[in-house]
Tab-separated table of C-alpha atoms in Angstrom:
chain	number	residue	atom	x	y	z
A	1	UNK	CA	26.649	-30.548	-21.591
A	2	UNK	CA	23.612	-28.425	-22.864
A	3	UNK	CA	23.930	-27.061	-26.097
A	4	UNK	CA	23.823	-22.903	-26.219
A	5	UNK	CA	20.174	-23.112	-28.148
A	6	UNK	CA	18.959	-25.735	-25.121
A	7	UNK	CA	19.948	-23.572	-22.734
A	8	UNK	CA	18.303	-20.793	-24.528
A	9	UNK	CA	14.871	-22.275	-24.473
A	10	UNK	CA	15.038	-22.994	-20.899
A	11	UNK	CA	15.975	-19.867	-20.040
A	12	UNK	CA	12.748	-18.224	-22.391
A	13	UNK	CA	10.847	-20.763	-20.401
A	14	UNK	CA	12.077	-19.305	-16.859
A	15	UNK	CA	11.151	-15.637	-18.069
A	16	UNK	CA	8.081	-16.526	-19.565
A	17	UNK	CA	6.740	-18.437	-16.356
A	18	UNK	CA	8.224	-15.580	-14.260
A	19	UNK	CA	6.150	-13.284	-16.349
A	20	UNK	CA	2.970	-15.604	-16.228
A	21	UNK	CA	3.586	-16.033	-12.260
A	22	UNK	CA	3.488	-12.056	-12.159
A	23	UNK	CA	0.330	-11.549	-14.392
A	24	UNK	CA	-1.489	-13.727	-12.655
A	25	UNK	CA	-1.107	-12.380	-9.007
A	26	UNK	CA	-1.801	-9.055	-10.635
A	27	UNK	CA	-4.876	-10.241	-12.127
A	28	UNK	CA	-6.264	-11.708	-8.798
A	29	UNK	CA	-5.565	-8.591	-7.114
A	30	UNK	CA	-8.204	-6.412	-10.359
A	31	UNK	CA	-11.124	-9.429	-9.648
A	32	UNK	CA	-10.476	-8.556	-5.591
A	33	UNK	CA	-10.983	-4.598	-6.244
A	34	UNK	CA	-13.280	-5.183	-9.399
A	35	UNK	CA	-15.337	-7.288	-6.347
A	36	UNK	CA	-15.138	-5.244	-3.912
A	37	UNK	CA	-16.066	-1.774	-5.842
A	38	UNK	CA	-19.200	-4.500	-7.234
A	39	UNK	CA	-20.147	-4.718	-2.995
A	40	UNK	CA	-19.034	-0.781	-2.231
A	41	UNK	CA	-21.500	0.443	-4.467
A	42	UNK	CA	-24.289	-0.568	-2.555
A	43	UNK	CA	-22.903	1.313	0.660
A	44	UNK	CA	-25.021	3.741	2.732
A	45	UNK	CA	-23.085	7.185	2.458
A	46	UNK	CA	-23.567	9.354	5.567
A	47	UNK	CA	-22.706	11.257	8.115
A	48	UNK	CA	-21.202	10.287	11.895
A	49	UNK	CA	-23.876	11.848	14.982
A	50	UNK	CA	-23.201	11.407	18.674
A	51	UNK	CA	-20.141	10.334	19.381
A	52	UNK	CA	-16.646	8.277	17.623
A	53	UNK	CA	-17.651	5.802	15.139
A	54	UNK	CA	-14.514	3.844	14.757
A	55	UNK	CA	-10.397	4.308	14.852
A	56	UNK	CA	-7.592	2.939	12.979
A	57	UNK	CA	-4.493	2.390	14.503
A	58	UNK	CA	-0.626	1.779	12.971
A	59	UNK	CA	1.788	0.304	15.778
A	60	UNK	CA	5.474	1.315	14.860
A	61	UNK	CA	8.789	0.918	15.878
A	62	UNK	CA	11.355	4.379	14.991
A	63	UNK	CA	14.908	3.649	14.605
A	64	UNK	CA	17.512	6.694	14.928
A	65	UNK	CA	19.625	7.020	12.244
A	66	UNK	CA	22.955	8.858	12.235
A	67	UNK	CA	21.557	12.134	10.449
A	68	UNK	CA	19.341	12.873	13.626
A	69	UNK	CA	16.703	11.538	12.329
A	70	UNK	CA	13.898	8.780	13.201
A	71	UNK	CA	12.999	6.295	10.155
A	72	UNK	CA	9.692	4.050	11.146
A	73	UNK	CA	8.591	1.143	10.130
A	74	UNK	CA	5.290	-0.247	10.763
A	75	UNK	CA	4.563	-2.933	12.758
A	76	UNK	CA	0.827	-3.999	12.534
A	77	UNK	CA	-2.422	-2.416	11.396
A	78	UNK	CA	-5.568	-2.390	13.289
A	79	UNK	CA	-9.272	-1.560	13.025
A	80	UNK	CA	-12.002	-1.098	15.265
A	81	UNK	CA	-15.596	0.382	14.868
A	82	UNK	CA	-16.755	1.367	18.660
A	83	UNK	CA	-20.920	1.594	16.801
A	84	UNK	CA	-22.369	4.723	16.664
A	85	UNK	CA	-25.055	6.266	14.598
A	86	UNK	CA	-25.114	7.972	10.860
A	87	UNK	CA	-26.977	10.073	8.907
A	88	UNK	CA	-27.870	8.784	6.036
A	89	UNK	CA	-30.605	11.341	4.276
A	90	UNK	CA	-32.121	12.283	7.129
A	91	UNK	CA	-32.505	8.505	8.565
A	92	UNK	CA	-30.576	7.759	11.415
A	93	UNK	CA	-29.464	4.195	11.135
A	94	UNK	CA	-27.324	2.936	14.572
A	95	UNK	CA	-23.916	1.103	13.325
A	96	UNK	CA	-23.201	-2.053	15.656
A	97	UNK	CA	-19.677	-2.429	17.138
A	98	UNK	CA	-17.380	-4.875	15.250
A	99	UNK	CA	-14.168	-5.591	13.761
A	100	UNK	CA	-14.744	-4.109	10.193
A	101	UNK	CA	-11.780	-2.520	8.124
A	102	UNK	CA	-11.548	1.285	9.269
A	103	UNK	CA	-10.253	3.124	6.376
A	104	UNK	CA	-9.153	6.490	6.134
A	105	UNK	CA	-7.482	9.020	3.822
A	106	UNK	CA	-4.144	9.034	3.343
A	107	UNK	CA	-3.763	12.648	4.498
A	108	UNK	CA	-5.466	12.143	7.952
A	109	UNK	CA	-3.496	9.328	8.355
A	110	UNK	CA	0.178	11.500	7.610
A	111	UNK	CA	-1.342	14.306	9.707
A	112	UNK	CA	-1.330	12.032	12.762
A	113	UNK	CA	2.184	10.615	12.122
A	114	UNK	CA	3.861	13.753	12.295
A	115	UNK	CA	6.095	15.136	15.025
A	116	UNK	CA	4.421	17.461	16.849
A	117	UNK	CA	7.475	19.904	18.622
A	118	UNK	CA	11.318	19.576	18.941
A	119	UNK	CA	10.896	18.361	22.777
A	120	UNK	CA	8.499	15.554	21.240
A	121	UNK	CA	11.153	14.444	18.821
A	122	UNK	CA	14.308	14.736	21.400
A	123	UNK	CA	12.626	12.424	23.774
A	124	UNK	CA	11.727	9.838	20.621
A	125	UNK	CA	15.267	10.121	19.177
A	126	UNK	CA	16.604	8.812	22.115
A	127	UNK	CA	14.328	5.971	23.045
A	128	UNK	CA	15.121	5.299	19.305
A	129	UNK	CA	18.747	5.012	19.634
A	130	UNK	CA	18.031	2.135	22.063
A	131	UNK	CA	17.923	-1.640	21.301
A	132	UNK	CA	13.902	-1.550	21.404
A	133	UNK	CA	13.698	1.403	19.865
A	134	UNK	CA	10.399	3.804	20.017
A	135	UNK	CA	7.361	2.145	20.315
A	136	UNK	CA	4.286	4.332	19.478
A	137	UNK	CA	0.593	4.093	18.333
A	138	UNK	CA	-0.571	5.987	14.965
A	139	UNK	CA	-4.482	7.218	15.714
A	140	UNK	CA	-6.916	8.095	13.346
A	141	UNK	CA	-10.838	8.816	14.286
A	142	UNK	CA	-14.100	8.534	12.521
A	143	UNK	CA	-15.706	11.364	14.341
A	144	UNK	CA	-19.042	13.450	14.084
A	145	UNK	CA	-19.326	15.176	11.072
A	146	UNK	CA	-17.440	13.280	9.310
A	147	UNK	CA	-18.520	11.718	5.825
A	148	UNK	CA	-18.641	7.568	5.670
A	149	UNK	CA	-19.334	4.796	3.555
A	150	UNK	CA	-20.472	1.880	5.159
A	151	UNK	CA	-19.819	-1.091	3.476
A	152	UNK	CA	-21.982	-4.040	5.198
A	153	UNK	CA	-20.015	-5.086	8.305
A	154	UNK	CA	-16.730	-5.274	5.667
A	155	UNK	CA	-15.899	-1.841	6.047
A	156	UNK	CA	-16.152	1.895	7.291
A	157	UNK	CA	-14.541	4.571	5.302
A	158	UNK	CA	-14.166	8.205	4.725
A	159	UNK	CA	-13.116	7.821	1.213
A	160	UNK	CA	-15.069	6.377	-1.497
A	161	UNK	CA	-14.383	2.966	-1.846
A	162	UNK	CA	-15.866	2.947	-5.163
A	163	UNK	CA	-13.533	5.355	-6.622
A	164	UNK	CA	-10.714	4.024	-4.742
A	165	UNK	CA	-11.059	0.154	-6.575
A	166	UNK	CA	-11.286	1.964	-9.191
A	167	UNK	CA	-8.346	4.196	-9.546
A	168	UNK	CA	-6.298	0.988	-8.207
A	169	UNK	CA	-7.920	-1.535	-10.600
A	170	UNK	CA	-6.684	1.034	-13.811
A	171	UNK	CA	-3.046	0.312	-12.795
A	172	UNK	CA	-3.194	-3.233	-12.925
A	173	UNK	CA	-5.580	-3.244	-16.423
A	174	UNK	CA	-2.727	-0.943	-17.999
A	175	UNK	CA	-0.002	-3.040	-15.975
A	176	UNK	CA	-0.748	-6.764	-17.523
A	177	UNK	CA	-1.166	-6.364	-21.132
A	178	UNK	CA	1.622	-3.987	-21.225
A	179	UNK	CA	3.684	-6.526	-19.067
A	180	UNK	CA	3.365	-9.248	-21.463
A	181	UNK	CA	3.779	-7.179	-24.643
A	182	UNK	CA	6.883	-6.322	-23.116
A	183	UNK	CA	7.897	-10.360	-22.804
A	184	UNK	CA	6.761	-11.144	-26.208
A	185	UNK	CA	8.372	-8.229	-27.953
A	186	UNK	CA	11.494	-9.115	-25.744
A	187	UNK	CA	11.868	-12.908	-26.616
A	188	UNK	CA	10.819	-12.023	-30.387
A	189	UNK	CA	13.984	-9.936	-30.402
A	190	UNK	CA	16.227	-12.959	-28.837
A	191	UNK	CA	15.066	-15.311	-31.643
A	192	UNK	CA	15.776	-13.048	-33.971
A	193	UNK	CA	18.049	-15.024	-36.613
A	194	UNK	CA	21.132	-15.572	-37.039
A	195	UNK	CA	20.251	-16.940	-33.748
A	196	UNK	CA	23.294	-15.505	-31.072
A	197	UNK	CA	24.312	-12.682	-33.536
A	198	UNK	CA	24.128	-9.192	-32.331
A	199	UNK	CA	20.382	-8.499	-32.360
A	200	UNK	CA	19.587	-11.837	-30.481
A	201	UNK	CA	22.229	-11.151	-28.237
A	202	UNK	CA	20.432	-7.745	-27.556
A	203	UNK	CA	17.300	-9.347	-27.217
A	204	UNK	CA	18.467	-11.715	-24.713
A	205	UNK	CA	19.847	-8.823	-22.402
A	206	UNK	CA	16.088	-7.445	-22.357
A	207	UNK	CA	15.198	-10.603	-21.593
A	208	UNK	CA	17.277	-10.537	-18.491
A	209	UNK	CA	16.570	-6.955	-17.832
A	210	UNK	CA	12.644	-7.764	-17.637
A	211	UNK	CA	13.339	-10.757	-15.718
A	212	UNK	CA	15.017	-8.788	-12.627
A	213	UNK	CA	12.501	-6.049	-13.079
A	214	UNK	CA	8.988	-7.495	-13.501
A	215	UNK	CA	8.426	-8.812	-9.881
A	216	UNK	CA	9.878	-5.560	-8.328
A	217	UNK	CA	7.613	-3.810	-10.235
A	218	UNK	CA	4.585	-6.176	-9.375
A	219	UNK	CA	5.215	-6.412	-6.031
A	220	UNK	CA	5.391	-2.188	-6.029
A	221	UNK	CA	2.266	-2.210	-7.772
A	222	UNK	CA	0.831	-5.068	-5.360
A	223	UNK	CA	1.771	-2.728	-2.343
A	224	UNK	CA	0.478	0.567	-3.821
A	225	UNK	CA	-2.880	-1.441	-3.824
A	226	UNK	CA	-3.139	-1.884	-0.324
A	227	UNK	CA	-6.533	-1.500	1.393
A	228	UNK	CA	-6.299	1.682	2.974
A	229	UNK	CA	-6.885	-0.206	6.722
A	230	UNK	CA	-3.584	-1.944	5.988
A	231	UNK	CA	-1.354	0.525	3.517
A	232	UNK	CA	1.738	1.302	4.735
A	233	UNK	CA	2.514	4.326	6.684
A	234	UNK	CA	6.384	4.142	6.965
A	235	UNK	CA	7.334	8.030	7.511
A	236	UNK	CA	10.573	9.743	8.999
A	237	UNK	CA	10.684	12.510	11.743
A	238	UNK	CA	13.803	14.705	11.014
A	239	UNK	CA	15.308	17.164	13.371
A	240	UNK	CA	16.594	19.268	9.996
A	241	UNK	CA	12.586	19.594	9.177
A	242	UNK	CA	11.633	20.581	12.351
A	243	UNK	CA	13.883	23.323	12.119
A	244	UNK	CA	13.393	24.768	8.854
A	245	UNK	CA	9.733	24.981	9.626
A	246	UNK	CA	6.293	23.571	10.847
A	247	UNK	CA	6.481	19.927	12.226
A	248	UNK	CA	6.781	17.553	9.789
A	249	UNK	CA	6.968	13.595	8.774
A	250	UNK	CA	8.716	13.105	5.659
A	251	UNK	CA	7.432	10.416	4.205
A	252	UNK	CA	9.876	7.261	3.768
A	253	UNK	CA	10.591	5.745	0.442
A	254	UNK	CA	9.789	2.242	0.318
Protein backbone atom coordinates (compact mmCIF):
# COMPACT_ATOMS: atom_id res chain seq x y z
CA UNK A 1 0.00 0.00 0.00
CA UNK A 2 1.23 3.58 -1.02
CA UNK A 3 1.81 5.82 1.64
CA UNK A 4 -0.58 9.22 1.55
CA UNK A 5 2.77 11.49 0.71
CA UNK A 6 3.62 8.73 -2.33
CA UNK A 7 0.50 9.04 -3.59
CA UNK A 8 0.73 12.72 -3.33
CA UNK A 9 3.74 13.08 -5.53
CA UNK A 10 2.30 10.99 -8.15
CA UNK A 11 -0.61 12.70 -8.29
CA UNK A 12 1.57 16.42 -8.59
CA UNK A 13 3.30 14.46 -11.27
CA UNK A 14 -0.10 13.63 -13.24
CA UNK A 15 -1.15 17.45 -13.00
CA UNK A 16 2.04 18.74 -13.79
CA UNK A 17 2.44 16.53 -17.06
CA UNK A 18 -1.26 17.29 -17.80
CA UNK A 19 -0.32 20.89 -17.58
CA UNK A 20 3.00 20.44 -19.64
CA UNK A 21 0.91 18.22 -22.29
CA UNK A 22 -1.49 21.39 -22.53
CA UNK A 23 1.28 24.12 -22.85
CA UNK A 24 2.86 22.51 -25.29
CA UNK A 25 0.00 21.94 -27.89
CA UNK A 26 -0.78 25.55 -27.16
CA UNK A 27 2.59 26.60 -27.95
CA UNK A 28 2.69 24.72 -31.36
CA UNK A 29 -0.46 26.21 -32.29
CA UNK A 30 1.47 30.44 -31.54
CA UNK A 31 4.76 29.08 -33.87
CA UNK A 32 1.81 27.84 -36.60
CA UNK A 33 0.05 31.48 -36.52
CA UNK A 34 3.40 33.33 -35.55
CA UNK A 35 4.44 31.36 -39.16
CA UNK A 36 1.87 31.91 -40.95
CA UNK A 37 1.30 35.87 -40.15
CA UNK A 38 5.59 35.68 -41.02
CA UNK A 39 4.21 34.23 -44.87
CA UNK A 40 0.75 36.54 -44.85
CA UNK A 41 2.65 39.54 -44.74
CA UNK A 42 4.05 39.23 -47.97
CA UNK A 43 0.45 38.80 -49.60
CA UNK A 44 -0.73 40.85 -52.61
CA UNK A 45 -3.88 42.82 -51.25
CA UNK A 46 -6.44 43.51 -54.01
CA UNK A 47 -9.39 43.60 -55.47
CA UNK A 48 -11.62 40.62 -57.39
CA UNK A 49 -12.43 41.83 -61.51
CA UNK A 50 -14.41 39.69 -63.91
CA UNK A 51 -16.02 37.16 -62.47
CA UNK A 52 -16.07 34.65 -58.83
CA UNK A 53 -12.71 34.14 -57.50
CA UNK A 54 -13.29 31.32 -55.14
CA UNK A 55 -16.18 29.78 -52.60
CA UNK A 56 -16.16 28.18 -49.33
CA UNK A 57 -18.51 25.72 -48.51
CA UNK A 58 -19.78 24.11 -44.84
CA UNK A 59 -21.78 20.71 -45.42
CA UNK A 60 -24.23 20.21 -42.39
CA UNK A 61 -26.56 17.98 -41.04
CA UNK A 62 -29.81 19.93 -38.81
CA UNK A 63 -31.39 17.90 -36.22
CA UNK A 64 -35.01 19.01 -34.89
CA UNK A 65 -35.19 19.39 -31.48
CA UNK A 66 -38.37 19.35 -29.40
CA UNK A 67 -38.60 23.31 -29.00
CA UNK A 68 -39.25 23.62 -32.88
CA UNK A 69 -36.15 24.27 -33.53
CA UNK A 70 -33.17 23.00 -35.92
CA UNK A 71 -29.60 22.66 -34.09
CA UNK A 72 -26.67 21.97 -36.91
CA UNK A 73 -23.72 20.57 -36.75
CA UNK A 74 -21.14 20.71 -39.31
CA UNK A 75 -20.05 18.09 -41.24
CA UNK A 76 -16.97 19.03 -43.43
CA UNK A 77 -15.34 22.22 -44.67
CA UNK A 78 -14.34 22.90 -48.14
CA UNK A 79 -12.41 25.35 -50.32
CA UNK A 80 -12.11 26.05 -53.80
CA UNK A 81 -10.57 29.01 -55.83
CA UNK A 82 -12.33 28.79 -59.51
CA UNK A 83 -8.96 31.61 -60.75
CA UNK A 84 -9.88 34.81 -61.65
CA UNK A 85 -8.12 38.08 -61.82
CA UNK A 86 -7.27 40.97 -59.03
CA UNK A 87 -6.41 44.28 -58.77
CA UNK A 88 -3.65 44.82 -57.10
CA UNK A 89 -2.63 48.80 -57.57
CA UNK A 90 -3.67 49.08 -60.75
CA UNK A 91 -1.86 45.67 -62.00
CA UNK A 92 -4.02 43.06 -62.94
CA UNK A 93 -2.41 39.83 -61.92
CA UNK A 94 -4.68 36.47 -63.16
CA UNK A 95 -5.07 33.98 -59.98
CA UNK A 96 -4.76 30.20 -61.23
CA UNK A 97 -7.46 27.71 -60.11
CA UNK A 98 -6.47 25.49 -57.13
CA UNK A 99 -7.29 24.06 -53.91
CA UNK A 100 -6.06 26.94 -51.58
CA UNK A 101 -7.84 27.70 -48.13
CA UNK A 102 -10.86 30.16 -48.96
CA UNK A 103 -11.34 32.20 -45.96
CA UNK A 104 -13.95 34.47 -45.16
CA UNK A 105 -15.37 36.66 -42.38
CA UNK A 106 -17.22 35.35 -39.88
CA UNK A 107 -20.22 37.59 -40.62
CA UNK A 108 -20.57 36.56 -44.35
CA UNK A 109 -20.29 33.27 -43.33
CA UNK A 110 -23.52 33.63 -40.46
CA UNK A 111 -25.31 35.71 -43.12
CA UNK A 112 -25.46 32.66 -45.40
CA UNK A 113 -26.47 30.20 -42.63
CA UNK A 114 -29.50 31.86 -41.77
CA UNK A 115 -33.08 30.85 -42.48
CA UNK A 116 -34.35 32.72 -45.01
CA UNK A 117 -38.61 32.56 -44.49
CA UNK A 118 -40.96 30.43 -42.27
CA UNK A 119 -41.86 28.11 -45.45
CA UNK A 120 -37.91 27.58 -45.73
CA UNK A 121 -37.69 26.48 -42.15
CA UNK A 122 -41.10 24.24 -42.12
CA UNK A 123 -39.83 22.20 -44.96
CA UNK A 124 -36.14 21.83 -43.04
CA UNK A 125 -37.80 21.03 -39.68
CA UNK A 126 -39.29 18.20 -41.05
CA UNK A 127 -36.62 16.60 -43.14
CA UNK A 128 -34.85 17.21 -39.74
CA UNK A 129 -37.09 15.21 -37.67
CA UNK A 130 -36.11 12.27 -39.92
CA UNK A 131 -33.38 9.62 -39.31
CA UNK A 132 -30.98 11.47 -41.96
CA UNK A 133 -31.88 14.53 -40.98
CA UNK A 134 -31.36 17.88 -43.27
CA UNK A 135 -28.62 17.81 -45.40
CA UNK A 136 -27.61 21.28 -46.77
CA UNK A 137 -24.61 23.23 -48.25
CA UNK A 138 -23.36 26.62 -46.45
CA UNK A 139 -22.04 29.07 -49.56
CA UNK A 140 -19.89 31.82 -49.32
CA UNK A 141 -18.35 33.79 -52.56
CA UNK A 142 -15.28 35.76 -53.28
CA UNK A 143 -16.90 38.00 -55.78
CA UNK A 144 -15.96 41.28 -57.77
CA UNK A 145 -15.34 43.99 -55.68
CA UNK A 146 -14.49 42.34 -53.07
CA UNK A 147 -11.14 43.00 -51.04
CA UNK A 148 -8.47 39.81 -50.89
CA UNK A 149 -5.31 38.78 -49.64
CA UNK A 150 -3.63 36.33 -51.52
CA UNK A 151 -1.40 34.35 -49.73
CA UNK A 152 0.88 32.29 -52.36
CA UNK A 153 -1.26 29.32 -53.47
CA UNK A 154 -1.87 28.74 -49.33
CA UNK A 155 -4.66 30.94 -49.19
CA UNK A 156 -7.38 33.52 -50.40
CA UNK A 157 -9.02 35.72 -47.91
CA UNK A 158 -11.17 38.68 -47.32
CA UNK A 159 -9.85 39.31 -43.94
CA UNK A 160 -6.42 40.14 -43.07
CA UNK A 161 -4.60 37.26 -42.27
CA UNK A 162 -2.02 39.26 -40.67
CA UNK A 163 -4.21 40.70 -38.12
CA UNK A 164 -6.09 37.61 -37.73
CA UNK A 165 -2.62 35.43 -36.44
CA UNK A 166 -2.27 38.03 -34.62
CA UNK A 167 -5.28 38.61 -32.53
CA UNK A 168 -5.27 34.59 -32.17
CA UNK A 169 -1.55 34.29 -31.30
CA UNK A 170 -2.28 37.07 -28.11
CA UNK A 171 -4.61 34.43 -26.54
CA UNK A 172 -2.30 31.74 -26.45
CA UNK A 173 0.92 34.22 -25.28
CA UNK A 174 -1.46 35.39 -22.31
CA UNK A 175 -2.89 31.67 -22.07
CA UNK A 176 0.60 29.68 -21.26
CA UNK A 177 2.41 31.64 -18.76
CA UNK A 178 -0.72 32.30 -16.97
CA UNK A 179 -1.54 28.48 -17.24
CA UNK A 180 1.50 27.43 -15.53
CA UNK A 181 1.57 30.17 -12.88
CA UNK A 182 -1.64 28.83 -12.09
CA UNK A 183 0.02 25.03 -11.58
CA UNK A 184 2.89 26.30 -9.67
CA UNK A 185 0.99 28.59 -7.37
CA UNK A 186 -1.51 25.58 -7.05
CA UNK A 187 0.99 22.75 -6.04
CA UNK A 188 2.98 25.45 -3.84
CA UNK A 189 -0.25 25.68 -1.86
CA UNK A 190 -0.59 21.63 -1.55
CA UNK A 191 2.95 21.42 -0.07
CA UNK A 192 2.29 23.83 2.11
CA UNK A 193 3.39 22.30 5.65
CA UNK A 194 2.02 20.64 7.96
CA UNK A 195 1.76 18.62 4.90
CA UNK A 196 -2.33 17.30 4.75
CA UNK A 197 -3.45 20.08 7.22
CA UNK A 198 -6.05 22.45 6.09
CA UNK A 199 -4.13 24.71 3.70
CA UNK A 200 -2.54 21.66 1.83
CA UNK A 201 -5.71 20.10 1.78
CA UNK A 202 -7.00 23.35 0.02
CA UNK A 203 -4.25 23.36 -2.20
CA UNK A 204 -4.78 19.94 -3.32
CA UNK A 205 -8.54 20.68 -4.29
CA UNK A 206 -7.06 23.46 -6.76
CA UNK A 207 -4.97 21.04 -7.84
CA UNK A 208 -7.84 18.90 -8.89
CA UNK A 209 -9.90 21.80 -9.95
CA UNK A 210 -7.07 22.86 -12.58
CA UNK A 211 -6.63 19.39 -13.54
CA UNK A 212 -10.41 18.95 -14.89
CA UNK A 213 -10.28 22.45 -16.22
CA UNK A 214 -7.01 23.06 -18.11
CA UNK A 215 -7.66 20.81 -21.21
CA UNK A 216 -11.30 22.11 -21.57
CA UNK A 217 -10.01 25.30 -21.59
CA UNK A 218 -7.12 24.44 -24.13
CA UNK A 219 -9.02 22.62 -26.29
CA UNK A 220 -11.69 25.89 -26.29
CA UNK A 221 -8.87 28.00 -26.95
CA UNK A 222 -7.45 25.40 -29.64
CA UNK A 223 -10.95 25.62 -31.42
CA UNK A 224 -11.41 29.42 -31.20
CA UNK A 225 -8.10 29.35 -33.29
CA UNK A 226 -9.41 27.70 -36.13
CA UNK A 227 -8.38 28.85 -39.63
CA UNK A 228 -11.24 30.63 -40.78
CA UNK A 229 -11.59 27.89 -43.99
CA UNK A 230 -12.22 25.30 -41.27
CA UNK A 231 -13.88 27.25 -38.01
CA UNK A 232 -16.88 25.98 -36.99
CA UNK A 233 -20.16 27.24 -38.07
CA UNK A 234 -22.59 25.23 -35.81
CA UNK A 235 -25.81 27.67 -35.72
CA UNK A 236 -29.60 26.97 -34.84
CA UNK A 237 -32.71 28.01 -36.95
CA UNK A 238 -35.62 28.63 -34.46
CA UNK A 239 -39.21 28.96 -35.37
CA UNK A 240 -39.61 31.41 -32.01
CA UNK A 241 -36.91 33.81 -33.95
CA UNK A 242 -38.49 33.75 -37.03
CA UNK A 243 -41.44 35.00 -35.48
CA UNK A 244 -40.39 37.69 -33.32
CA UNK A 245 -38.63 39.21 -36.26
CA UNK A 246 -36.24 39.15 -39.36
CA UNK A 247 -34.83 35.61 -40.20
CA UNK A 248 -32.37 34.57 -38.08
CA UNK A 249 -29.59 31.75 -37.07
CA UNK A 250 -28.83 31.83 -33.55
CA UNK A 251 -25.68 30.86 -33.18
CA UNK A 252 -25.07 27.42 -31.20
CA UNK A 253 -22.95 27.23 -28.15
CA UNK A 254 -20.26 24.86 -28.47
Amino acid sequence: MLSREVMGVLCLGVVWMTALLVAAAAWQELRDLRALAKRAKRASVGTVVGDDLAEWRALQTGRATDREEIAFHDRKFESEVFGGRVDVDGETIEIARSDAEVWTDERARREAAECSDAKTFDAAYAQARKAKGFARDVRVRVRPGDRVWIVGKEIVSTIDPVAFCNKKSLAFVLFIPLELAVCAAATRLALATPHFGKTSIAGAIVCLAFFLGVTPLGVALREGARRPSRAFLRNTWSRRALASGPAAAVPQKN
